[in-house]
XYZ file of C-alpha atoms in Angstrom:
654
model
C 81.325 122.447 130.643
C 85.097 122.677 131.573
C 86.811 122.956 128.096
C 90.302 122.458 129.659
C 89.297 119.124 131.206
C 88.017 117.910 127.680
C 90.918 119.181 125.833
C 93.330 117.426 128.323
C 91.340 114.032 127.897
C 91.365 114.591 124.160
C 95.154 115.344 123.792
C 96.050 112.463 126.173
C 94.046 110.021 124.250
C 95.598 111.221 121.011
C 98.876 109.791 122.080
C 97.456 106.405 121.455
C 97.017 107.217 117.889
C 100.648 106.662 116.628
C 102.079 104.590 113.755
C 103.223 102.179 116.420
C 99.820 100.986 117.115
C 98.297 98.290 114.908
C 95.148 99.297 113.081
C 92.686 96.370 114.063
C 89.057 97.117 114.789
C 87.886 95.347 117.892
C 85.654 92.290 117.325
C 82.060 92.527 118.675
C 82.126 90.673 122.102
C 80.190 87.518 122.534
C 80.165 84.182 124.221
C 81.993 82.199 121.401
C 85.673 82.101 120.392
C 86.378 85.435 118.638
C 87.488 83.788 115.401
C 84.347 81.803 115.153
C 81.908 84.668 115.113
C 83.268 87.761 113.748
C 80.213 87.949 111.372
C 78.802 90.105 114.197
C 81.311 92.920 113.166
C 79.754 93.072 109.868
C 76.418 93.857 111.301
C 77.700 96.193 113.953
C 79.510 98.376 111.449
C 76.549 98.184 109.041
C 74.101 99.431 111.471
C 76.284 102.186 112.871
C 76.629 103.429 109.406
C 73.001 103.021 108.784
C 72.206 105.108 111.713
C 74.762 107.727 110.565
C 73.017 107.643 107.004
C 69.619 108.203 108.642
C 70.944 111.114 110.674
C 72.327 112.558 107.466
C 69.051 112.164 105.706
C 67.175 113.969 108.591
C 69.626 116.928 108.119
C 68.980 116.871 104.574
C 65.175 116.975 105.068
C 65.770 119.834 107.294
C 67.782 121.772 104.702
C 66.262 124.956 103.568
C 67.570 127.161 100.636
C 66.208 129.971 98.626
C 67.657 128.128 95.580
C 65.194 126.159 93.782
C 67.863 123.778 92.405
C 68.682 122.650 95.966
C 65.078 122.218 96.854
C 64.510 119.994 93.936
C 67.646 118.014 94.459
C 66.516 117.308 98.119
C 63.176 116.351 96.881
C 64.786 113.910 94.350
C 66.962 112.354 97.129
C 64.080 111.863 99.314
C 62.255 109.966 96.421
C 65.438 107.704 96.250
C 66.600 109.463 92.971
C 69.885 110.344 94.467
C 71.804 110.238 91.231
C 69.558 112.523 89.491
C 69.933 114.918 92.490
C 73.638 114.798 92.285
C 73.629 115.340 88.540
C 71.225 118.422 88.994
C 73.543 119.855 91.570
C 76.692 119.253 89.524
C 75.208 121.072 86.367
C 74.219 123.920 88.515
C 77.820 124.308 90.154
C 79.165 124.435 86.505
C 77.648 127.859 86.204
C 80.450 130.397 86.784
C 78.017 133.090 87.859
C 76.490 131.051 90.737
C 77.107 132.884 94.066
C 76.026 130.138 96.510
C 78.556 127.479 95.662
C 78.824 126.830 99.445
C 75.202 125.796 99.637
C 75.401 123.606 96.445
C 78.625 121.785 97.626
C 77.176 121.263 101.159
C 73.873 119.793 99.573
C 75.880 117.552 97.339
C 78.113 116.395 100.262
C 75.090 115.581 102.383
C 73.342 113.640 99.630
C 76.465 111.502 99.151
C 76.735 110.914 102.955
C 73.071 110.019 103.192
C 73.570 107.118 100.453
C 76.756 105.855 102.197
C 79.306 107.255 99.682
C 81.594 108.643 102.290
C 84.711 109.256 100.247
C 82.792 111.369 97.811
C 81.135 113.137 100.804
C 84.469 113.803 102.474
C 85.825 115.233 99.205
C 82.956 117.686 98.917
C 83.097 118.691 102.471
C 86.723 119.539 102.082
C 86.005 121.868 99.073
C 83.942 124.087 101.489
C 87.199 125.483 103.236
C 87.346 127.930 100.494
C 83.763 129.198 100.786
C 82.838 129.109 104.561
C 83.841 130.403 107.778
C 82.879 130.158 111.458
C 80.541 127.446 112.717
C 79.369 126.834 109.252
C 82.988 125.859 108.292
C 83.348 123.853 111.535
C 80.120 121.958 110.840
C 81.341 121.115 107.348
C 84.749 120.030 108.787
C 82.935 117.967 111.408
C 80.904 116.146 108.875
C 83.947 115.687 106.525
C 85.596 114.040 109.568
C 82.742 111.624 110.098
C 82.848 110.661 106.521
C 86.592 110.281 106.275
C 86.738 108.119 109.554
C 83.915 105.781 108.208
C 85.758 105.452 104.949
C 89.027 104.886 106.653
C 87.479 101.971 108.623
C 86.016 100.526 105.462
C 89.304 100.656 103.705
C 91.463 100.015 106.821
C 93.393 103.251 106.296
C 95.338 104.144 109.423
C 96.484 107.561 107.981
C 92.861 108.648 107.105
C 91.599 107.671 110.547
C 94.297 109.797 112.398
C 93.642 112.568 109.875
C 89.959 112.621 110.799
C 90.645 112.467 114.431
C 92.952 115.654 114.320
C 90.096 117.510 112.314
C 87.762 116.499 115.203
C 90.184 118.052 117.711
C 90.177 121.197 115.764
C 86.637 121.428 115.506
C 86.228 120.727 119.210
C 88.700 123.244 120.390
C 87.170 126.142 118.070
C 83.459 125.667 118.179
C 81.235 127.308 120.810
C 78.242 125.435 119.511
C 77.454 122.512 121.855
C 75.880 120.509 119.081
C 79.074 120.808 116.931
C 81.788 120.342 119.751
C 79.882 117.553 121.590
C 79.624 115.597 118.149
C 83.338 116.088 117.571
C 84.296 114.849 121.048
C 81.867 111.828 120.575
C 83.520 111.132 117.285
C 86.864 110.976 118.811
C 85.545 108.518 121.502
C 84.412 106.338 118.556
C 88.056 106.296 117.113
C 89.392 105.438 120.526
C 86.967 102.639 120.519
C 88.185 101.478 117.002
C 91.728 101.561 118.324
C 90.694 99.337 121.419
C 91.219 102.003 123.962
C 87.996 101.283 125.518
C 88.567 103.008 128.899
C 89.424 106.312 127.438
C 86.580 106.153 125.065
C 84.091 105.497 128.004
C 85.489 108.528 129.969
C 84.380 110.722 127.155
C 81.099 109.105 126.631
C 80.405 109.345 130.295
C 80.959 113.133 130.337
C 78.726 113.657 127.317
C 76.031 111.532 128.873
C 76.162 113.697 131.986
C 75.714 116.743 129.906
C 72.839 114.965 127.907
C 74.972 115.391 124.737
C 75.008 111.842 123.283
C 72.951 110.799 120.294
C 71.530 107.465 119.285
C 74.497 106.521 117.107
C 77.102 107.229 119.966
C 74.824 105.412 122.346
C 75.123 102.446 120.059
C 78.999 102.589 119.969
C 79.102 103.076 123.777
C 76.971 99.941 124.191
C 79.525 97.949 122.095
C 82.343 99.577 124.127
C 80.603 98.618 127.345
C 80.581 94.932 125.869
C 84.363 95.121 125.236
C 84.885 96.417 128.822
C 82.806 93.545 130.196
C 80.211 95.982 131.610
C 77.318 93.803 130.806
C 74.737 95.454 132.975
C 75.511 98.880 131.376
C 75.453 97.371 127.689
C 72.192 95.741 128.501
C 70.669 99.134 129.675
C 71.742 100.928 126.474
C 70.829 98.260 124.104
C 67.428 98.208 125.609
C 67.262 101.950 125.137
C 68.365 101.524 121.511
C 65.604 98.828 121.027
C 62.955 101.621 121.850
C 64.846 103.916 119.464
C 64.645 101.136 116.687
C 60.955 100.406 117.227
C 60.121 104.092 117.229
C 61.951 104.646 113.890
C 60.662 101.274 112.490
C 64.130 100.132 111.927
C 63.289 96.426 111.764
C 66.651 95.004 110.905
C 68.306 97.118 113.524
C 65.867 95.592 116.112
C 67.146 92.130 115.130
C 70.785 93.260 115.668
C 69.697 94.591 119.223
C 68.057 91.346 120.194
C 71.177 89.674 119.006
C 73.221 91.697 121.299
C 70.855 91.393 124.276
C 71.022 87.688 123.662
C 74.860 87.788 123.521
C 74.734 89.563 127.157
C 72.571 86.619 128.355
C 74.964 83.978 126.757
C 78.012 85.623 128.276
C 76.348 85.378 131.685
C 75.858 81.763 131.007
C 72.000 82.053 130.612
C 71.743 80.144 127.345
C 68.080 79.573 127.634
C 67.551 83.395 127.963
C 69.888 83.975 125.111
C 67.908 81.666 122.938
C 64.669 83.361 123.791
C 66.035 86.933 122.968
C 67.658 85.342 119.547
C 64.125 84.061 118.819
C 62.713 87.605 119.066
C 64.463 88.629 115.738
C 62.134 89.168 112.892
C 60.920 86.166 110.838
C 59.189 87.206 107.563
C 60.512 84.591 105.199
C 57.713 82.246 103.731
C 59.966 79.631 102.014
C 62.065 76.909 103.628
C 65.918 77.414 103.592
C 66.183 74.416 101.341
C 63.806 75.742 98.700
C 65.892 77.013 95.754
C 64.049 80.310 95.555
C 64.827 81.044 99.267
C 66.620 84.351 99.840
C 68.069 84.847 103.337
C 68.027 88.441 104.703
C 69.936 89.936 107.426
C 67.305 88.680 110.017
C 67.641 85.190 108.947
C 71.542 85.335 108.930
C 71.796 86.762 112.418
C 68.984 84.548 113.967
C 70.267 81.351 112.332
C 73.937 81.970 113.090
C 73.109 82.915 116.748
C 70.851 79.851 117.132
C 73.683 77.749 115.834
C 76.127 79.154 118.327
C 73.755 78.514 121.256
C 73.343 75.006 120.095
C 77.109 74.650 119.945
C 77.156 75.922 123.631
C 74.613 73.624 124.620
C 76.390 70.810 122.975
C 73.507 70.336 120.534
C 75.906 69.470 117.716
C 73.275 67.849 115.280
C 71.157 70.771 115.587
C 74.031 73.279 115.234
C 75.043 71.478 111.973
C 71.593 71.651 110.624
C 71.278 75.374 111.322
C 74.847 76.073 109.871
C 73.948 73.957 106.780
C 70.685 76.021 106.287
C 72.614 79.433 106.487
C 75.483 78.458 104.309
C 72.962 77.961 101.372
C 71.950 81.459 101.315
C 73.651 84.461 99.491
C 75.671 86.433 102.099
C 78.078 89.333 102.130
C 81.604 87.766 101.796
C 82.920 90.004 104.536
C 80.624 87.906 107.071
C 83.319 85.136 107.016
C 80.652 82.423 107.225
C 81.740 80.296 104.306
C 85.226 78.642 104.037
C 84.667 78.471 100.204
C 83.738 81.862 99.655
C 86.688 83.348 101.645
C 89.048 81.030 99.869
C 87.900 82.099 96.326
C 88.016 85.722 97.329
C 91.663 85.295 98.233
C 92.616 83.903 94.862
C 90.182 86.183 93.022
C 91.816 89.209 94.465
C 95.283 87.998 93.813
C 94.553 87.142 90.193
C 93.000 90.730 89.743
C 96.065 92.489 91.014
C 94.215 93.511 94.296
C 97.176 92.633 96.581
C 96.061 94.468 99.601
C 92.624 92.751 99.631
C 94.065 89.322 98.903
C 96.559 89.763 101.777
C 93.757 90.749 104.204
C 91.523 87.911 103.091
C 94.361 85.289 103.333
C 95.111 86.484 106.900
C 91.518 86.404 107.604
C 91.241 82.794 106.324
C 94.149 81.576 108.295
C 92.830 83.093 111.500
C 89.378 81.770 111.023
C 90.158 78.265 109.614
C 93.540 77.419 110.679
C 95.199 74.404 109.035
C 93.195 73.436 105.920
C 94.067 71.544 102.666
C 94.518 74.981 101.047
C 97.000 76.137 103.808
C 100.037 76.310 101.557
C 98.230 78.069 98.664
C 96.935 80.617 101.177
C 100.416 81.164 102.527
C 101.736 81.590 99.021
C 99.516 84.646 98.384
C 100.664 86.082 101.578
C 104.294 85.524 101.024
C 104.059 87.061 97.502
C 102.284 90.116 98.794
C 104.707 90.789 101.562
C 107.559 90.353 99.352
C 106.245 92.694 96.581
C 105.352 95.433 99.279
C 108.993 95.098 100.834
C 110.480 94.981 97.214
C 108.527 98.038 96.002
C 109.529 100.074 99.135
C 113.115 98.904 98.950
C 113.356 100.023 95.321
C 112.461 103.610 96.421
C 114.594 103.403 99.405
C 111.501 103.670 101.700
C 112.950 101.734 104.409
C 110.793 103.036 107.078
C 107.646 101.613 105.389
C 109.286 98.183 105.250
C 110.047 98.236 108.947
C 106.521 99.481 109.813
C 104.888 96.723 107.649
C 107.529 94.220 109.161
C 106.287 94.837 112.717
C 102.615 95.228 111.635
C 102.721 91.782 109.893
C 105.619 90.125 111.824
C 103.738 86.850 112.196
C 103.345 86.584 108.543
C 106.821 87.521 107.392
C 108.510 84.078 107.108
C 110.052 83.653 103.575
C 113.787 84.215 103.219
C 113.619 86.860 100.366
C 111.198 89.072 102.534
C 113.291 88.690 105.630
C 116.358 89.677 103.903
C 114.614 92.906 102.687
C 113.349 93.522 106.173
C 116.844 93.043 107.762
C 118.537 95.305 105.062
C 115.880 98.130 105.828
C 116.933 97.825 109.586
C 120.555 98.085 108.514
C 119.971 101.124 106.312
C 118.226 102.804 109.127
C 121.131 102.093 111.616
C 119.116 99.588 113.657
C 121.669 96.698 113.796
C 120.105 94.998 116.930
C 116.921 94.236 114.958
C 118.701 93.211 111.769
C 120.997 90.843 113.637
C 118.083 88.936 115.118
C 116.636 88.385 111.497
C 119.990 87.401 110.008
C 120.635 85.021 112.850
C 117.472 83.150 112.225
C 118.214 83.109 108.432
C 121.889 81.775 108.880
C 120.681 79.157 111.584
C 118.034 77.873 109.005
C 120.825 77.013 106.497
C 121.242 73.217 106.122
C 123.907 71.043 104.561
C 126.414 72.452 102.192
C 124.425 75.574 101.236
C 125.790 78.919 101.945
C 123.697 82.019 102.341
C 125.977 84.733 101.491
C 123.464 87.562 101.975
C 122.463 86.510 105.375
C 126.037 85.952 106.515
C 127.057 89.230 105.152
C 124.136 90.982 106.818
C 124.875 89.239 110.010
C 128.542 90.471 109.967
C 127.692 94.025 109.062
C 125.181 94.050 111.917
C 127.951 92.857 114.375
C 130.295 95.538 113.024
C 127.736 98.293 113.603
C 127.247 97.001 117.030
C 131.011 97.159 117.703
C 130.880 93.368 118.178
C 134.057 92.946 115.818
C 135.148 89.748 117.546
C 131.771 87.992 116.765
C 131.963 89.275 113.184
C 135.478 87.941 112.783
C 134.598 84.522 114.225
C 131.596 84.137 112.012
C 133.695 84.989 108.927
C 136.395 82.592 109.765
C 133.911 79.678 110.345
C 133.263 78.976 106.666
C 135.524 78.304 103.796
C 134.948 79.935 100.385
C 134.351 77.404 97.698
C 134.414 79.479 94.466
C 135.523 82.883 93.222
C 132.171 84.558 94.152
C 132.380 83.380 97.707
C 136.169 84.191 97.937
C 135.473 87.676 96.766
C 132.660 88.061 99.209
C 134.850 86.912 102.046
C 137.504 89.050 101.326
C 135.432 92.216 101.142
C 133.929 91.293 104.414
C 137.388 90.836 105.895
C 138.288 94.273 104.871
C 135.168 95.665 106.536
C 135.994 93.882 109.802
C 139.643 94.861 109.732
C 138.506 98.681 109.279
C 136.027 98.247 112.135
C 138.810 96.642 114.398
C 140.907 99.665 113.375
C 138.168 102.247 114.155
C 137.552 100.572 117.591
C 141.365 100.779 118.442
C 141.554 97.013 118.522
C 144.815 97.054 116.517
C 146.172 93.614 117.106
C 143.013 91.992 115.722
C 143.044 94.653 113.015
C 146.529 93.563 111.975
C 145.372 89.832 111.614
C 142.426 90.985 109.436
C 144.587 93.442 107.283
C 147.084 90.450 106.753
C 144.400 88.395 105.140
C 143.269 91.189 102.970
C 146.794 92.250 101.762
C 147.348 88.732 100.510
C 144.725 89.020 97.697
C 143.922 92.633 97.013
C 145.952 94.859 94.830
C 147.837 97.903 96.407
C 145.481 100.191 98.347
C 147.250 103.115 100.027
C 144.463 103.614 102.393
C 144.439 100.121 103.617
C 148.336 99.945 103.853
C 148.390 103.263 105.899
C 145.957 101.607 108.533
C 147.895 98.404 108.524
C 151.271 100.374 109.129
C 149.760 102.458 111.896
C 148.240 99.354 113.536
C 151.795 97.728 113.536
C 153.218 100.989 115.046
C 150.463 101.301 117.771
C 151.173 97.525 118.749
C 155.077 98.193 119.133
C 155.967 96.641 115.895
C 157.957 99.676 114.740
C 160.406 97.963 112.360
C 157.619 96.287 110.579
C 155.616 99.491 110.346
C 158.696 101.326 108.767
C 159.055 98.668 106.026
C 155.318 98.954 105.290
C 155.539 102.919 105.258
C 158.518 102.818 103.009
C 156.690 100.516 100.590
C 153.815 102.869 100.590
C 156.185 105.737 99.608
C 157.430 103.846 96.551
C 154.073 102.775 95.292
C 152.001 105.956 95.846
C 152.419 109.393 94.131
C 149.751 110.951 96.361
C 151.226 113.845 98.395
C 148.867 113.333 101.300
C 149.725 109.663 101.334
C 153.433 110.521 101.243
C 152.997 113.016 104.248
C 151.251 110.548 106.178
C 153.720 107.752 105.420
C 156.741 110.096 106.243
C 154.949 110.957 109.638
C 154.719 107.214 110.361
C 158.229 106.624 109.630
C 159.234 109.507 111.795
C 157.224 108.274 114.798
C 158.549 104.673 114.446
C 162.047 105.904 114.234
C 161.473 107.986 117.254
C 160.121 105.138 119.244
C 163.159 103.099 118.106
C 165.262 105.927 119.241
C 166.652 106.454 115.726
C 166.338 110.158 115.932
C 168.335 111.057 112.960
C 166.020 108.946 110.681
C 163.137 110.494 112.524
C 164.279 114.089 112.005
C 164.846 113.388 108.195
C 161.364 111.999 107.819
C 159.688 114.808 109.733
C 161.526 117.368 107.909
C 160.402 115.852 104.470
C 157.036 115.437 105.877
C 156.895 119.235 106.900
C 157.591 120.264 103.305
C 154.538 118.537 101.882
C 152.195 118.263 104.856
C 148.835 120.093 104.650
C 147.932 122.964 106.651
C 146.203 121.016 109.413
C 149.088 118.528 109.708
C 151.961 120.945 109.882
C 151.626 121.818 113.693
C 151.919 118.138 114.475
C 154.851 117.398 112.044
C 156.737 120.529 113.246
C 156.172 119.673 116.787
C 157.570 116.070 116.304
C 160.545 117.569 114.234
C 161.217 119.834 117.207
C 161.269 116.734 119.547
C 163.603 114.667 117.381
C 165.839 117.497 116.987
C 165.945 118.181 120.631
C 166.758 114.452 121.137
C 169.770 114.866 118.804
C 170.885 117.882 120.947
C 170.183 120.438 118.187
C 168.314 122.935 120.261
C 168.380 125.751 117.806
C 166.714 123.208 115.149
C 164.270 122.321 117.840
C 163.293 125.790 118.758
C 162.919 126.733 115.166
C 160.552 123.716 114.496
C 158.462 124.678 117.664
C 158.489 128.313 116.704
C 157.222 127.425 113.090
C 154.547 125.290 114.687
C 153.319 128.214 116.892
C 153.350 130.693 113.994
C 150.949 128.388 112.050
C 148.265 130.005 114.314
C 146.263 126.861 114.073
C 143.778 125.875 116.863
C 145.842 122.619 117.586
C 147.046 120.764 120.636
C 150.450 120.640 119.051
C 150.661 124.353 118.803
C 150.152 124.555 122.552
C 152.649 121.655 123.073
C 155.089 123.575 120.911
C 154.573 126.857 122.905
C 155.199 124.960 126.165
C 158.392 123.475 124.801
C 159.626 126.846 123.875
C 158.989 128.275 127.180
C 160.742 125.114 128.786
C 163.838 125.413 126.679
C 164.051 129.207 127.115
C 163.934 128.780 130.863
C 166.511 126.172 130.751
C 168.802 128.324 128.745
C 168.317 131.313 131.281
C 168.978 129.124 134.137
C 172.380 128.047 132.729
C 173.278 131.581 132.213
């Protein structure tokens, strides 16, 4: 094999496994509308796990050890006494003098895997990293990945599934054993199938098939993958091959599923009579009638009756379909089949009342998807709304804004209540994504009716506009409503201040002045605000007004840095008004108190005003002092240039 090609395929496909992809296992393809027949998914997943468990049992049966405890544990498991087997191995592992911990752990994991306890199996396989190496370690890591991925699908854990896939990649790259690396690669193809990347999955299956490295459980998923791709001939061929496997291994329930899928192929092709004939080949071993109170429907009955009902629907035999559906609805079935509206509905509220929010949420979404509008529509939506808000609120309380954003996009069609939307929008703002937050806030503001005022939504919308440098839009929104009480007035003035600051930062000084005027009317003296206001006046050629504001600042503030900034402002405004004497006095005072970084600028301007007054010696002294600060400043360079100019001018006069 060409390992480089395989690694390239693997790594390329792994790009698909990013948090931006929604974790949604594909539906088993069939002739009905997807939401009406997802019960097939239950059996597909069940039989894939059953095949995997049977493979694990074969490995357990082949396990050989010199340790009699392990031999006895294997024997107990084969006698269906798996709990006794686990207890026996656990007691043995507690012995501190045991030297074959790796064998004991491996046997324990394999037993858990063979009975379908995949979380426990994965936990034990992970313990082997401290006891094994080489292909023995890679084999345990491979089995850990299988157990983790199955558990991840069962519990809809995206993170676990990606973790398992990365482990499969490591096993594939490091093992030289064809049985190990081919299984790792096939496992990756299964994960690609789960994430609906059917074409990439088929490329891997195809290569492994060419090298005769595919086992029955992967043929099974490949057949399902062919169905998803619409490759009916290829799917039919593999299902028939799997039928031989099921017959050979006396897997009667699996045989029924294969007949179900072969019938689905025929139904998709439009051959409803052929489909019905294949469905009727499913095993029938019940003696009682469905309406008998002692009747117990098994998997054969459920699959055959549901499939027969669907064919009746497709044939427009509604009375017959209703009879069949009525029969199957009377039997006990796994709730995950989604066959009974009442079972699904009760599950939603039972989960919610038990504090199992995740399950209640998934069940509620499932219910809405399957049944649409029902008399319980509002109650189901309430469960969804409460769950989403709690998830968002819990994440917001811990400042986990990324999780809120991820869950918002993952469940965007279900996030509809104001309280949840506000948290989502705030999360986007906290992560500096104002475009996304603006969309949510705009929707919230537009939904407000009558005299009500959604302060939080308006505030968020304005802040979003500010972050987007859309200050005019923010100002227009703020001026569009009137505050009716002290709370709203306080809210409005704080937002006005934010908009004024944003105008100022953006160099929109005329608009900034208008906003600052509104703020100054109601807020107590704020030196920072006043300095920005005065500078805005100065930069819009309102020098006299700016001087008045600067002088007021000097009277009210005792902060030396504020005084320095105020004196500099007075000096600049006076310079622009050609009041050079006033400017010189202001700059001279500023030079005495200016900070180290400000001195070059102040001294340069002092030199300029002195020069305008014809006091060349004062000007030269100021520029010289600016140069001598040694600061890395444009004003130092300007001062140096001015010294050169005046020196050259004096020499020319001589």
